[in-house]
mmCIF file of C-alpha atoms in Angstrom:
data_model
loop_
_atom_site.group_PDB
_atom_site.id
_atom_site.type_symbol
_atom_site.label_atom_id
_atom_site.label_comp_id
_atom_site.label_asym_id
_atom_site.label_seq_id
_atom_site.Cartn_x
_atom_site.Cartn_y
_atom_site.Cartn_z
ATOM 1 C CA MET A 1 -54.477 -20.893 -9.029
ATOM 2 C CA ARG A 2 -57.875 -20.186 -10.552
ATOM 3 C CA HIS A 3 -59.323 -21.119 -13.886
ATOM 4 C CA LEU A 4 -59.301 -18.636 -16.686
ATOM 5 C CA THR A 5 -62.264 -16.699 -18.043
ATOM 6 C CA LEU A 6 -62.063 -15.365 -21.583
ATOM 7 C CA ALA A 7 -65.013 -13.017 -21.283
ATOM 8 C CA ALA A 8 -62.646 -10.075 -21.516
ATOM 9 C CA LEU A 9 -60.879 -9.335 -24.791
ATOM 10 C CA LEU A 10 -57.678 -11.369 -24.953
ATOM 11 C CA ILE A 11 -54.965 -8.989 -26.051
ATOM 12 C CA SER A 12 -52.379 -10.820 -28.129
ATOM 13 C CA ALA A 13 -49.831 -8.050 -28.581
ATOM 14 C CA PRO A 14 -48.161 -5.592 -26.208
ATOM 15 C CA PHE A 15 -49.372 -2.028 -26.201
ATOM 16 C CA SER A 16 -48.590 1.158 -24.342
ATOM 17 C CA PRO A 17 -49.043 0.393 -20.628
ATOM 18 C CA ALA A 18 -49.731 4.090 -19.953
ATOM 19 C CA LEU A 19 -53.264 3.423 -21.182
ATOM 20 C CA ALA A 20 -54.056 1.577 -17.948
ATOM 21 C CA GLN A 21 -51.195 1.326 -15.439
ATOM 22 C CA ASP A 22 -50.234 4.785 -14.195
ATOM 23 C CA PRO A 23 -47.070 5.237 -12.046
ATOM 24 C CA ALA A 24 -48.164 8.786 -11.227
ATOM 25 C CA LEU A 25 -50.994 7.493 -9.044
ATOM 26 C CA ASN A 26 -50.529 6.855 -5.327
ATOM 27 C CA SER A 27 -49.653 3.263 -4.490
ATOM 28 C CA THR A 28 -52.568 1.363 -2.973
ATOM 29 C CA PHE A 29 -50.785 -0.666 -0.285
ATOM 30 C CA GLY A 30 -47.937 1.612 0.732
ATOM 31 C CA ILE A 31 -44.402 2.799 0.127
ATOM 32 C CA LEU A 32 -41.064 1.532 1.453
ATOM 33 C CA ASN A 33 -37.609 3.091 1.534
ATOM 34 C CA LEU A 34 -34.769 0.574 1.157
ATOM 35 C CA GLN A 35 -31.016 0.953 0.950
ATOM 36 C CA ALA A 36 -28.741 -1.665 -0.604
ATOM 37 C CA GLY A 37 -27.464 -4.012 2.085
ATOM 38 C CA PHE A 38 -30.694 -3.829 4.123
ATOM 39 C CA SER A 39 -30.460 -6.260 7.023
ATOM 40 C CA ASN A 40 -33.992 -7.691 6.945
ATOM 41 C CA ASP A 41 -33.443 -9.724 3.790
ATOM 42 C CA PRO A 42 -35.828 -10.742 2.383
ATOM 43 C CA ASN A 43 -38.129 -7.890 3.279
ATOM 44 C CA SER A 44 -41.789 -8.751 2.702
ATOM 45 C CA VAL A 45 -45.148 -7.008 2.562
ATOM 46 C CA TYR A 46 -48.642 -8.356 2.016
ATOM 47 C CA LEU A 47 -51.226 -7.003 -0.401
ATOM 48 C CA LEU A 48 -54.131 -7.989 -2.635
ATOM 49 C CA ALA A 49 -53.329 -8.946 -6.211
ATOM 50 C CA GLY A 50 -55.148 -8.455 -9.487
ATOM 51 C CA GLY A 51 -57.341 -5.938 -11.219
ATOM 52 C CA HIS A 52 -60.274 -5.668 -13.573
ATOM 53 C CA MET A 53 -58.431 -5.075 -16.860
ATOM 54 C CA GLN A 54 -56.261 -7.529 -18.780
ATOM 55 C CA ARG A 55 -53.055 -6.068 -20.202
ATOM 56 C CA SER A 56 -49.896 -7.332 -21.913
ATOM 57 C CA PHE A 57 -46.356 -6.044 -21.338
ATOM 58 C CA THR A 58 -42.950 -6.770 -22.806
ATOM 59 C CA ASP A 59 -40.093 -7.109 -20.342
ATOM 60 C CA ALA A 60 -37.463 -4.476 -21.137
ATOM 61 C CA ALA A 61 -34.577 -6.835 -20.281
ATOM 62 C CA SER A 62 -35.611 -10.224 -21.698
ATOM 63 C CA GLY A 63 -38.214 -9.333 -24.301
ATOM 64 C CA ASP A 64 -40.631 -11.840 -22.761
ATOM 65 C CA VAL A 65 -44.317 -10.969 -22.969
ATOM 66 C CA CYS A 66 -46.394 -11.130 -19.774
ATOM 67 C CA ARG A 67 -50.169 -11.061 -19.683
ATOM 68 C CA GLY A 68 -52.315 -10.492 -16.623
ATOM 69 C CA TYR A 69 -55.096 -8.609 -14.868
ATOM 70 C CA PHE A 70 -53.752 -5.477 -13.148
ATOM 71 C CA ALA A 71 -55.025 -2.517 -11.158
ATOM 72 C CA GLU A 72 -54.624 0.985 -12.549
ATOM 73 C CA ALA A 73 -52.613 2.400 -9.622
ATOM 74 C CA PRO A 74 -49.389 0.753 -8.435
ATOM 75 C CA ASP A 75 -49.991 -1.792 -5.717
ATOM 76 C CA PHE A 76 -46.755 -0.848 -3.952
ATOM 77 C CA ARG A 77 -43.841 1.569 -4.314
ATOM 78 C CA VAL A 78 -40.204 1.167 -3.273
ATOM 79 C CA VAL A 79 -37.698 4.002 -3.173
ATOM 80 C CA TYR A 80 -34.348 2.230 -3.472
ATOM 81 C CA ASP A 81 -30.820 3.465 -2.794
ATOM 82 C CA ALA A 82 -28.552 1.226 -4.872
ATOM 83 C CA THR A 83 -25.279 2.525 -3.412
ATOM 84 C CA ASN A 84 -23.248 -0.692 -3.438
ATOM 85 C CA GLY A 85 -24.601 -2.134 -6.682
ATOM 86 C CA ASP A 86 -25.829 -5.504 -5.338
ATOM 87 C CA ASP A 87 -28.504 -7.328 -7.303
ATOM 88 C CA PHE A 88 -32.005 -6.296 -6.340
ATOM 89 C CA SER A 89 -34.884 -8.750 -6.850
ATOM 90 C CA ILE A 90 -38.605 -8.270 -6.418
ATOM 91 C CA THR A 91 -40.729 -11.396 -5.966
ATOM 92 C CA ALA A 92 -44.457 -12.110 -5.878
ATOM 93 C CA GLU A 93 -46.020 -15.196 -4.273
ATOM 94 C CA SER A 94 -49.677 -16.198 -4.347
ATOM 95 C CA TYR A 95 -51.907 -19.239 -4.818
ATOM 96 C CA ASP A 96 -53.488 -17.456 -7.794
ATOM 97 C CA ASP A 97 -50.653 -17.414 -10.333
ATOM 98 C CA PRO A 98 -49.269 -13.887 -9.791
ATOM 99 C CA VAL A 99 -47.869 -11.800 -12.641
ATOM 100 C CA LEU A 100 -45.280 -9.231 -11.536
ATOM 101 C CA LEU A 101 -44.990 -5.841 -13.243
ATOM 102 C CA VAL A 102 -42.448 -3.123 -12.353
ATOM 103 C CA ASN A 103 -41.931 0.366 -13.693
ATOM 104 C CA GLY A 104 -38.270 1.089 -12.926
ATOM 105 C CA PRO A 105 -36.423 4.341 -12.220
ATOM 106 C CA ASP A 106 -35.481 4.410 -15.918
ATOM 107 C CA GLY A 107 -39.174 4.602 -16.861
ATOM 108 C CA ARG A 108 -39.078 1.201 -18.569
ATOM 109 C CA TRP A 109 -41.386 -1.731 -17.845
ATOM 110 C CA TYR A 110 -40.197 -5.046 -16.438
ATOM 111 C CA CYS A 111 -42.415 -8.077 -15.961
ATOM 112 C CA ASN A 112 -42.352 -11.785 -15.175
ATOM 113 C CA ASP A 113 -44.709 -14.736 -14.894
ATOM 114 C CA ASP A 114 -43.688 -18.138 -13.446
ATOM 115 C CA THR A 115 -40.101 -18.060 -12.154
ATOM 116 C CA PHE A 116 -40.557 -20.489 -9.248
ATOM 117 C CA GLY A 117 -43.568 -22.646 -10.012
ATOM 118 C CA LEU A 118 -46.337 -20.096 -10.552
ATOM 119 C CA ASP A 119 -44.597 -17.410 -8.491
ATOM 120 C CA SER A 120 -42.833 -14.521 -10.211
ATOM 121 C CA ALA A 121 -39.628 -12.502 -9.873
ATOM 122 C CA VAL A 122 -37.904 -9.556 -11.537
ATOM 123 C CA THR A 123 -34.154 -9.159 -10.917
ATOM 124 C CA PHE A 124 -32.174 -5.977 -11.530
ATOM 125 C CA GLU A 125 -28.506 -7.014 -11.880
ATOM 126 C CA ALA A 126 -27.342 -3.404 -11.980
ATOM 127 C CA PRO A 127 -30.137 -1.613 -10.117
ATOM 128 C CA GLN A 128 -30.544 2.118 -10.328
ATOM 129 C CA SER A 129 -31.392 4.308 -7.385
ATOM 130 C CA GLY A 130 -34.883 5.686 -7.548
ATOM 131 C CA THR A 131 -38.537 4.711 -7.492
ATOM 132 C CA TYR A 132 -39.812 1.249 -8.388
ATOM 133 C CA ASP A 133 -43.574 1.171 -8.949
ATOM 134 C CA ILE A 134 -44.922 -2.360 -8.606
ATOM 135 C CA TRP A 135 -48.097 -4.157 -9.653
ATOM 136 C CA VAL A 136 -48.993 -7.724 -8.702
ATOM 137 C CA GLY A 137 -51.513 -8.972 -11.236
ATOM 138 C CA THR A 138 -53.170 -12.340 -11.694
ATOM 139 C CA TYR A 139 -52.824 -14.482 -14.791
ATOM 140 C CA GLY A 140 -56.511 -15.350 -14.805
ATOM 141 C CA ASP A 141 -59.661 -13.327 -14.339
ATOM 142 C CA THR A 142 -60.545 -13.750 -10.653
ATOM 143 C CA GLN A 143 -64.103 -12.500 -11.183
ATOM 144 C CA GLY A 144 -63.841 -9.473 -8.901
ATOM 145 C CA GLU A 145 -61.965 -11.337 -6.151
ATOM 146 C CA TYR A 146 -58.505 -10.063 -5.129
ATOM 147 C CA PRO A 147 -56.310 -12.899 -3.806
ATOM 148 C CA GLY A 148 -53.727 -12.310 -1.142
ATOM 149 C CA ALA A 149 -50.100 -12.072 -2.248
ATOM 150 C CA GLN A 150 -46.689 -11.625 -0.643
ATOM 151 C CA LEU A 151 -44.332 -9.129 -2.240
ATOM 152 C CA GLY A 152 -40.657 -9.640 -1.401
ATOM 153 C CA PHE A 153 -37.445 -7.632 -1.816
ATOM 154 C CA THR A 154 -34.032 -9.285 -1.658
ATOM 155 C CA ALA A 155 -30.384 -9.061 -2.696
ATOM 156 C CA LEU A 156 -30.223 -12.880 -2.700
ATOM 157 C CA ALA A 157 -31.235 -15.143 -5.549
ATOM 158 C CA PRO A 158 -35.029 -15.006 -5.980
ATOM 159 C CA PHE A 159 -36.803 -17.449 -3.643
ATOM 160 C CA GLU A 160 -33.493 -18.690 -2.194
ATOM 161 C CA PRO A 161 -34.535 -17.939 1.412
ATOM 162 C CA GLN A 162 -37.836 -19.777 0.996
ATOM 163 C CA ILE A 163 -36.120 -22.828 -0.474
ATOM 164 C CA ARG A 164 -33.357 -22.886 2.153
ATOM 165 C CA ARG A 165 -35.791 -22.711 5.065
ATOM 166 C CA SER A 166 -37.887 -25.509 3.555
ATOM 167 C CA PHE A 167 -34.952 -27.933 3.280
ATOM 168 C CA PHE A 168 -33.987 -28.072 6.965
ATOM 169 C CA GLY A 169 -30.372 -27.262 6.108
ATOM 170 C CA GLU A 170 -29.832 -29.881 3.387
ATOM 171 C CA ASP A 171 -31.818 -30.753 0.286
ATOM 172 C CA ASP A 172 -32.223 -34.539 0.563
ATOM 173 C CA ARG A 173 -34.444 -34.976 -2.496
ATOM 174 C CA VAL A 174 -33.420 -37.460 -5.167
ATOM 175 C CA VAL A 175 -34.644 -37.967 -8.734
ATOM 176 C CA LEU A 176 -36.790 -41.099 -8.893
ATOM 177 C CA ASP A 177 -37.547 -43.635 -11.638
ATOM 178 C CA PRO A 178 -41.259 -43.169 -12.402
ATOM 179 C CA THR A 179 -41.434 -46.361 -14.446
ATOM 180 C CA GLN A 180 -41.006 -48.455 -11.296
ATOM 181 C CA ALA A 181 -43.359 -49.073 -8.367
ATOM 182 C CA PRO A 182 -44.274 -47.310 -6.199
ATOM 183 C CA TRP A 183 -43.272 -44.161 -8.076
ATOM 184 C CA ASN A 184 -45.382 -45.020 -11.144
ATOM 185 C CA MET A 185 -48.500 -44.718 -8.951
ATOM 186 C CA ILE A 186 -47.698 -41.018 -8.438
ATOM 187 C CA GLY A 187 -48.338 -38.513 -11.203
ATOM 188 C CA LEU A 188 -48.751 -34.955 -12.398
ATOM 189 C CA VAL A 189 -52.233 -33.480 -11.980
ATOM 190 C CA GLU A 190 -52.970 -30.922 -14.687
ATOM 191 C CA MET A 191 -55.735 -28.578 -13.603
ATOM 192 C CA GLN A 192 -57.458 -25.890 -15.629
ATOM 193 C CA SER A 193 -54.792 -23.593 -14.176
ATOM 194 C CA GLY A 194 -51.496 -24.951 -12.875
ATOM 195 C CA SER A 195 -50.539 -28.397 -11.638
ATOM 196 C CA CYS A 196 -50.145 -30.442 -8.456
ATOM 197 C CA THR A 197 -49.174 -33.991 -7.522
ATOM 198 C CA GLY A 198 -51.573 -36.902 -7.090
ATOM 199 C CA THR A 199 -51.517 -40.607 -6.216
ATOM 200 C CA LEU A 200 -53.598 -43.568 -7.349
ATOM 201 C CA ILE A 201 -55.604 -44.966 -4.429
ATOM 202 C CA GLY A 202 -57.848 -47.207 -6.512
ATOM 203 C CA PRO A 203 -58.228 -48.438 -10.091
ATOM 204 C CA ASP A 204 -59.558 -45.057 -11.208
ATOM 205 C CA VAL A 205 -59.341 -42.804 -8.141
ATOM 206 C CA VAL A 206 -56.573 -40.277 -7.399
ATOM 207 C CA LEU A 207 -55.881 -38.453 -4.120
ATOM 208 C CA THR A 208 -54.495 -34.881 -4.219
ATOM 209 C CA GLY A 209 -54.579 -31.585 -2.289
ATOM 210 C CA GLY A 210 -57.889 -29.821 -1.772
ATOM 211 C CA HIS A 211 -56.391 -26.367 -2.337
ATOM 212 C CA CYS A 212 -55.252 -27.511 -5.782
ATOM 213 C CA LEU A 213 -58.911 -27.712 -6.812
ATOM 214 C CA VAL A 214 -60.905 -25.390 -4.534
ATOM 215 C CA ASN A 215 -60.225 -22.314 -2.413
ATOM 216 C CA LEU A 216 -62.710 -20.413 -0.285
ATOM 217 C CA GLY A 217 -64.643 -17.758 -2.193
ATOM 218 C CA GLU A 218 -63.062 -18.632 -5.528
ATOM 219 C CA GLN A 219 -64.161 -20.608 -8.542
ATOM 220 C CA ASP A 220 -63.175 -24.270 -8.767
ATOM 221 C CA ASN A 221 -59.982 -25.194 -10.610
ATOM 222 C CA PRO A 222 -61.030 -28.546 -12.091
ATOM 223 C CA PRO A 223 -58.490 -31.322 -12.719
ATOM 224 C CA LEU A 224 -58.309 -32.200 -16.404
ATOM 225 C CA THR A 225 -55.626 -34.856 -16.886
ATOM 226 C CA PHE A 226 -53.606 -37.256 -14.739
ATOM 227 C CA ARG A 227 -50.181 -38.283 -16.029
ATOM 228 C CA ALA A 228 -48.939 -41.233 -13.974
ATOM 229 C CA GLY A 229 -45.161 -41.590 -13.810
ATOM 230 C CA TYR A 230 -44.609 -38.274 -15.593
ATOM 231 C CA GLN A 231 -41.012 -37.405 -16.494
ATOM 232 C CA ASN A 232 -39.622 -34.877 -18.975
ATOM 233 C CA GLY A 233 -42.737 -34.571 -21.092
ATOM 234 C CA SER A 234 -43.778 -38.222 -21.199
ATOM 235 C CA ALA A 235 -45.782 -40.447 -18.848
ATOM 236 C CA VAL A 236 -46.124 -44.133 -18.078
ATOM 237 C CA ALA A 237 -49.903 -43.804 -18.482
ATOM 238 C CA THR A 238 -52.359 -40.937 -18.951
ATOM 239 C CA SER A 239 -56.082 -40.521 -18.411
ATOM 240 C CA ARG A 240 -58.646 -37.794 -18.717
ATOM 241 C CA VAL A 241 -60.446 -36.790 -15.498
ATOM 242 C CA THR A 242 -64.209 -37.357 -15.392
ATOM 243 C CA GLY A 243 -65.108 -35.871 -11.988
ATOM 244 C CA TYR A 244 -63.806 -34.704 -8.624
ATOM 245 C CA HIS A 245 -64.742 -34.248 -4.982
ATOM 246 C CA VAL A 246 -63.458 -31.888 -2.278
ATOM 247 C CA PRO A 247 -64.738 -32.103 1.333
ATOM 248 C CA GLN A 248 -67.489 -29.604 2.048
ATOM 249 C CA MET A 249 -65.669 -28.276 5.113
ATOM 250 C CA TRP A 250 -62.714 -27.339 2.923
ATOM 251 C CA ARG A 251 -64.927 -25.846 0.252
ATOM 252 C CA VAL A 252 -66.917 -23.594 2.617
ATOM 253 C CA ALA A 253 -64.479 -22.965 5.472
ATOM 254 C CA GLU A 254 -60.981 -24.202 4.517
ATOM 255 C CA GLN A 255 -61.018 -26.151 7.767
ATOM 256 C CA GLU A 256 -57.620 -27.424 8.863
ATOM 257 C CA GLY A 257 -57.268 -31.150 8.341
ATOM 258 C CA MET A 258 -59.588 -31.129 5.301
ATOM 259 C CA ASP A 259 -57.154 -29.958 2.588
ATOM 260 C CA PHE A 260 -57.520 -32.946 0.294
ATOM 261 C CA GLY A 261 -59.603 -34.057 -2.659
ATOM 262 C CA PHE A 262 -60.321 -37.019 -4.910
ATOM 263 C CA PHE A 263 -60.787 -37.195 -8.645
ATOM 264 C CA PHE A 264 -61.865 -39.965 -10.969
ATOM 265 C CA LEU A 265 -60.270 -41.234 -14.162
ATOM 266 C CA GLU A 266 -61.759 -42.218 -17.480
ATOM 267 C CA GLN A 267 -59.199 -45.045 -17.733
ATOM 268 C CA PRO A 268 -58.570 -47.444 -14.797
ATOM 269 C CA LEU A 269 -54.828 -46.826 -14.661
ATOM 270 C CA GLY A 270 -54.596 -48.567 -11.293
ATOM 271 C CA GLU A 271 -55.351 -51.901 -12.939
ATOM 272 C CA GLN A 272 -52.143 -51.453 -14.927
ATOM 273 C CA LEU A 273 -49.931 -49.741 -12.358
ATOM 274 C CA GLY A 274 -51.357 -50.692 -8.980
ATOM 275 C CA TRP A 275 -52.340 -48.251 -6.263
ATOM 276 C CA MET A 276 -51.612 -47.325 -2.672
ATOM 277 C CA GLU A 277 -53.915 -47.952 0.263
ATOM 278 C CA ILE A 278 -54.765 -45.205 2.735
ATOM 279 C CA GLY A 279 -54.634 -45.928 6.443
ATOM 280 C CA THR A 280 -53.827 -44.432 9.829
ATOM 281 C CA LEU A 281 -50.705 -45.142 11.863
ATOM 282 C CA SER A 282 -51.038 -47.785 14.555
ATOM 283 C CA GLN A 283 -50.250 -46.992 18.164
ATOM 284 C CA ALA A 284 -47.174 -49.206 17.858
ATOM 285 C CA GLU A 285 -45.981 -47.194 14.848
ATOM 286 C CA LEU A 286 -46.567 -43.897 16.666
ATOM 287 C CA SER A 287 -44.618 -45.200 19.684
ATOM 288 C CA ALA A 288 -41.802 -46.290 17.375
ATOM 289 C CA PHE A 289 -41.673 -42.811 15.809
ATOM 290 C CA ALA A 290 -41.521 -41.276 19.274
ATOM 291 C CA ASN A 291 -38.508 -43.495 20.033
ATOM 292 C CA GLY A 292 -36.796 -42.588 16.786
ATOM 293 C CA ASN A 293 -37.182 -45.955 15.068
ATOM 294 C CA GLY A 294 -40.485 -45.726 13.212
ATOM 295 C CA PRO A 295 -40.951 -46.956 9.647
ATOM 296 C CA GLU A 296 -39.287 -45.025 6.850
ATOM 297 C CA ILE A 297 -41.548 -42.276 5.499
ATOM 298 C CA LEU A 298 -41.320 -41.806 1.733
ATOM 299 C CA GLN A 299 -42.574 -38.848 -0.300
ATOM 300 C CA ALA A 300 -42.490 -37.860 -3.975
ATOM 301 C CA GLY A 301 -43.845 -35.013 -6.059
ATOM 302 C CA TYR A 302 -43.282 -32.502 -8.837
ATOM 303 C CA SER A 303 -41.403 -29.710 -7.060
ATOM 304 C CA ALA A 304 -41.601 -26.246 -8.605
ATOM 305 C CA ASP A 305 -37.826 -25.987 -8.983
ATOM 306 C CA GLN A 306 -37.706 -29.332 -10.877
ATOM 307 C CA PRO A 307 -41.183 -29.568 -12.405
ATOM 308 C CA GLU A 308 -40.294 -31.986 -15.200
ATOM 309 C CA VAL A 309 -38.943 -34.778 -13.012
ATOM 310 C CA LEU A 310 -40.303 -36.740 -10.079
ATOM 311 C CA THR A 311 -38.211 -35.985 -7.002
ATOM 312 C CA GLY A 312 -38.673 -37.351 -3.534
ATOM 313 C CA ASN A 313 -37.482 -38.212 -0.071
ATOM 314 C CA LEU A 314 -36.594 -41.764 0.932
ATOM 315 C CA SER A 315 -36.522 -41.214 4.691
ATOM 316 C CA CYS A 316 -38.428 -38.180 6.026
ATOM 317 C CA PRO A 317 -38.177 -37.271 9.703
ATOM 318 C CA PHE A 318 -41.569 -37.559 11.398
ATOM 319 C CA VAL A 319 -42.217 -34.733 13.858
ATOM 320 C CA GLN A 320 -45.648 -35.333 15.343
ATOM 321 C CA LEU A 321 -49.351 -35.580 14.716
ATOM 322 C CA GLY A 322 -50.678 -32.048 15.003
ATOM 323 C CA PRO A 323 -54.141 -30.739 15.857
ATOM 324 C CA GLN A 324 -57.155 -31.287 13.598
ATOM 325 C CA ASN A 325 -55.784 -34.311 11.766
ATOM 326 C CA THR A 326 -52.515 -32.798 10.587
ATOM 327 C CA LEU A 327 -49.102 -34.413 10.325
ATOM 328 C CA GLN A 328 -45.988 -32.301 10.870
ATOM 329 C CA HIS A 329 -42.910 -33.571 9.094
ATOM 330 C CA GLU A 330 -39.488 -32.647 7.713
ATOM 331 C CA CYS A 331 -39.721 -33.965 4.176
ATOM 332 C CA ASP A 332 -38.000 -31.564 1.789
ATOM 333 C CA THR A 333 -41.035 -30.225 -0.062
ATOM 334 C CA VAL A 334 -41.721 -26.986 -1.916
ATOM 335 C CA GLN A 335 -44.484 -25.542 -4.065
ATOM 336 C CA GLY A 336 -45.625 -28.111 -6.631
ATOM 337 C CA ASP A 337 -45.417 -30.920 -4.072
ATOM 338 C CA SER A 338 -48.932 -30.023 -2.930
ATOM 339 C CA GLY A 339 -51.053 -33.162 -2.941
ATOM 340 C CA SER A 340 -48.043 -35.471 -2.866
ATOM 341 C CA PRO A 341 -48.201 -38.583 -0.665
ATOM 342 C CA LEU A 342 -46.325 -39.341 2.528
ATOM 343 C CA PHE A 343 -46.357 -43.122 2.726
ATOM 344 C CA VAL A 344 -44.781 -46.202 4.275
ATOM 345 C CA GLU A 345 -44.156 -49.730 3.087
ATOM 346 C CA ASP A 346 -46.905 -52.009 4.352
ATOM 347 C CA GLY A 347 -46.183 -55.685 3.758
ATOM 348 C CA ASP A 348 -45.890 -56.091 0.009
ATOM 349 C CA GLY A 349 -47.702 -52.805 -0.661
ATOM 350 C CA TYR A 350 -47.712 -49.143 0.340
ATOM 351 C CA ARG A 351 -49.914 -47.136 2.704
ATOM 352 C CA ILE A 352 -50.449 -43.386 2.486
ATOM 353 C CA ILE A 353 -50.393 -41.726 5.926
ATOM 354 C CA GLY A 354 -50.503 -38.079 4.827
ATOM 355 C CA VAL A 355 -51.059 -35.705 1.896
ATOM 356 C CA GLU A 356 -48.833 -32.647 1.578
ATOM 357 C CA SER A 357 -50.680 -29.381 2.249
ATOM 358 C CA HIS A 358 -48.630 -26.310 3.219
ATOM 359 C CA THR A 359 -45.671 -24.839 5.080
ATOM 360 C CA ASN A 360 -46.062 -22.876 8.308
ATOM 361 C CA PHE A 361 -43.667 -19.929 8.408
ATOM 362 C CA GLN A 362 -41.683 -19.918 11.674
ATOM 363 C CA PRO A 363 -39.482 -16.799 11.619
ATOM 364 C CA GLU A 364 -38.382 -17.372 15.212
ATOM 365 C CA GLN A 365 -37.074 -20.860 14.337
ATOM 366 C CA ASP A 366 -34.211 -22.002 12.123
ATOM 367 C CA PHE A 367 -36.633 -23.696 9.741
ATOM 368 C CA ASP A 368 -40.264 -23.620 8.744
ATOM 369 C CA MET A 369 -42.649 -26.494 9.447
ATOM 370 C CA ASN A 370 -44.135 -28.611 6.665
ATOM 371 C CA VAL A 371 -47.701 -29.753 7.252
ATOM 372 C CA ALA A 372 -49.543 -32.646 5.634
ATOM 373 C CA MET A 373 -53.138 -33.738 6.103
ATOM 374 C CA TYR A 374 -53.146 -36.860 8.267
ATOM 375 C CA VAL A 375 -55.261 -39.627 6.757
ATOM 376 C CA GLY A 376 -57.898 -39.922 9.503
ATOM 377 C CA ASN A 377 -60.281 -37.520 7.773
ATOM 378 C CA ILE A 378 -59.262 -38.800 4.344
ATOM 379 C CA VAL A 379 -60.245 -42.370 5.207
ATOM 380 C CA ARG A 380 -63.628 -41.249 6.578
ATOM 381 C CA GLU A 381 -64.381 -39.063 3.558
ATOM 382 C CA PHE A 382 -63.349 -41.785 1.141
ATOM 383 C CA GLN A 383 -65.569 -44.346 2.829
ATOM 384 C CA ALA A 384 -68.519 -41.923 2.824
ATOM 385 C CA LEU A 385 -68.190 -41.438 -0.947
ATOM 386 C CA SER A 386 -68.926 -45.068 -1.754
ATOM 387 C CA GLY A 387 -71.870 -45.258 -4.126
ATOM 388 C CA THR A 388 -72.487 -41.493 -4.186
ATOM 389 C CA GLN A 389 -72.363 -38.975 -6.998
ATOM 390 C CA THR A 390 -69.299 -36.695 -6.862
ATOM 391 C CA GLY A 391 -68.249 -34.028 -9.343
ATOM 392 C CA THR A 392 -69.503 -35.381 -12.676
ATOM 393 C CA ALA A 393 -68.772 -39.068 -12.117
ATOM 394 C CA ALA A 394 -70.008 -41.728 -9.715
ATOM 395 C CA MET A 395 -67.505 -42.968 -7.149
ATOM 396 C CA PRO A 396 -66.817 -46.702 -7.427
ATOM 397 C CA ALA A 397 -67.190 -48.702 -4.222
ATOM 398 C CA PRO A 398 -63.820 -48.275 -2.495
ATOM 399 C CA VAL A 399 -61.850 -50.793 -0.529
ATOM 400 C CA VAL A 400 -60.153 -48.864 2.282
ATOM 401 C CA LYS A 401 -57.730 -50.255 4.835
#
């Protein structure tokens, strides 16, 4: 998810794609032959997304208009045998808001932007046999950088396998009341491109995921607005963002354990709503988790499949503390939950013990592994910021427990 540059001419109406995207050219990242009923479902390949020219396309099935930066040659080509007539879906996943474009066997153009969060999918309900030429573009101008992307092919519902593996067999999320504590301390972070989840950890300080704001070799994606207790278009309280800070070791090396960031609010919403403390687990708490009777771990965020409501987990299984200040857990989280808090009740308040980061794919296991940033590094970074200049605003002196 990168911020947009309007240096190129913004094309407001569709035009003939033959002017730029040419199916007659060789595909850049390869070709795959698939027959309906293929056993390795979903079948995935990896490539680099984007291109230097912005183009607009109208989806032949829905009439929706998609706009993105695409390469001239197809990124990938699939020759598909649609013998049994099953649905055939093509998906594109990337951190940089992928836009999917397909030239089908019928010569028509199909496109999609944002089916599952920022990820895209095109589904052919009555697929034809033949050649599918595929481009994975980016919504924004990535300034000559080509972000990695995963292209998937499936006869299942788009993104169903990813969601099923993330939920450890059952989806235990519930819709929460964001007008009540502690859920009103959690909110939607609107960046220049896309959104994440964040949590008040001071009167005017919010904790979120580092990758929401900064990724190695790419331009920053500044946070613009924080909507505390967001639900269905409204919020309990809203503030403009005045500055932000991401650890240097995430900014320059994407070091594991450092995927977190802070930003600062124009309005001290915490004085109205309260905030959560940040603090490590005690040895007694870790021993209790090991014995299966540790404190309940709570989590809440704005999941990509339910982006307009705050959903969460009321009792997440704790797995273990991983290497480099990570926390492995089995909260049911998906894209959009990035930056969301894992926290416990602490007396009459709440203590954040982790910040959601990413999912490790484990194809040899029944389920993938969700990984949060453990708060050890977060506490140290937060303490070090006291009285320093960060982003465009000065950090107030924090009280950290």
